[in-house]
XYZ file of C-alpha atoms in Angstrom:
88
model
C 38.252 -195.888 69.634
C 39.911 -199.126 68.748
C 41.080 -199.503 72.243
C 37.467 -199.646 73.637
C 36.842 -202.080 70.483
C 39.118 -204.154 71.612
C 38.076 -204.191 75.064
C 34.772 -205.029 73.980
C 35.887 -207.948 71.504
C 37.646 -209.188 74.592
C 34.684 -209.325 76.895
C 33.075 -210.689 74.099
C 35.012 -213.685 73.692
C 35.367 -214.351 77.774
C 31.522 -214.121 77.764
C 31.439 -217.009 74.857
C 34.364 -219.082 76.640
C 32.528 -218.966 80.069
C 29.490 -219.934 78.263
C 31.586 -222.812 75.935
C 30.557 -225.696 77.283
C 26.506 -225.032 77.246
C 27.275 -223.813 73.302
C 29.335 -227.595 72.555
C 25.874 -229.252 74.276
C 23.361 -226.998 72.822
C 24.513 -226.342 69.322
C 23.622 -229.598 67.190
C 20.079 -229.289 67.638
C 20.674 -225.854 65.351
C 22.893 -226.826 63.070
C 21.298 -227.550 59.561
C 22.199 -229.258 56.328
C 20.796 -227.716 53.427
C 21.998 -229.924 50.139
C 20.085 -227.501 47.725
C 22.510 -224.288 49.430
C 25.804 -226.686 48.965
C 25.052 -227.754 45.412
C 24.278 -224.034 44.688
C 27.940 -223.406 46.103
C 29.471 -226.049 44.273
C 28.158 -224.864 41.066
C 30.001 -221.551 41.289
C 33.510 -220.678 40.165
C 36.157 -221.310 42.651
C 36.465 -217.787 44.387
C 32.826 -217.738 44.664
C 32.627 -220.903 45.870
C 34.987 -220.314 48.783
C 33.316 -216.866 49.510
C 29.912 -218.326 49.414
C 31.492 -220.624 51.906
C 33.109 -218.770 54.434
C 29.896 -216.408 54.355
C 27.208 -219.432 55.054
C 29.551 -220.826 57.655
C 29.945 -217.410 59.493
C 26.006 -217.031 59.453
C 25.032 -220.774 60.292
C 27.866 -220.390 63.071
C 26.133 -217.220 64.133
C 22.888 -218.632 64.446
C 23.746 -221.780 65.903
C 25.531 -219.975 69.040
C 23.258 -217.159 69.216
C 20.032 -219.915 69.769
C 22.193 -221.823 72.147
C 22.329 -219.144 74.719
C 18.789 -218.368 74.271
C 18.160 -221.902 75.279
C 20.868 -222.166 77.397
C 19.102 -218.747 79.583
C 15.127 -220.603 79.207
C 16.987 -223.979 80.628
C 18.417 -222.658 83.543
C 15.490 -221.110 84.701
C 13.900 -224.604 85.556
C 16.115 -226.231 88.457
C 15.059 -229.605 86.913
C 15.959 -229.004 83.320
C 19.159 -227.053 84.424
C 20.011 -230.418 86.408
C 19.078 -232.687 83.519
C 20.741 -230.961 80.885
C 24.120 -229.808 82.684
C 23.961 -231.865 85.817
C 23.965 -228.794 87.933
C-alpha cells in the first residue's frame, strides 16, 4: 500500500512540475487577501496562530493551483488565447 502511495504522490508532483510554469502565470489572478481572516489569526494565541496559518495557506495554495489548471485546460483550447497567454 504505501508503495503504490508513493507512486502516486510521485506522478502527482511530475504532473504539477510539467504543468509549473502555466501555475507561476495563472496563479495571481486567484490568490486573495482577506485582512478580516489575518486579523482573526493574529488575535489568537501563538500555536493557534501558526496552525491557523499553515491551514489557510495549505487551502488558499490548494485553490489557487487547482483553478489554474482549470484555466490553464479552457485556455488551451483556443489556439489564439493559448498563443497569447503562453506564446505557443
Amino acid at each position: 500500500f504505501f508503495i503504490e502511495a508513493f507512486k502516486l504522490f510521485i506522478i502527482f508532483l511530475l504532473f504539477i512540475f510539467f504543468n509549473l510554469i502555466y501555475i507561476y502565470i495563472l496563479h495571481i489572478a486567484f490568490v486573495i487577501q482577506l485582512p478580516q481572516v489575518g486579523s482573526f489569526i493574529l488575535q489568537q494565541n501563538a500555536i493557534t496562530s501558526v496552525t491557523i496559518q499553515i491551514l489557510y495557506a495549505t487551502v488558499l495554495t490548494i485553490f489557487s493551483i487547482s483553478l489554474s489548471l482549470v484555466v490553464y485546460k479552457i485556455i488551451v483550447m483556443s489556439s489564439w488565447l493559448k498563443r497569447l497567454f503562453f506564446g505557443e
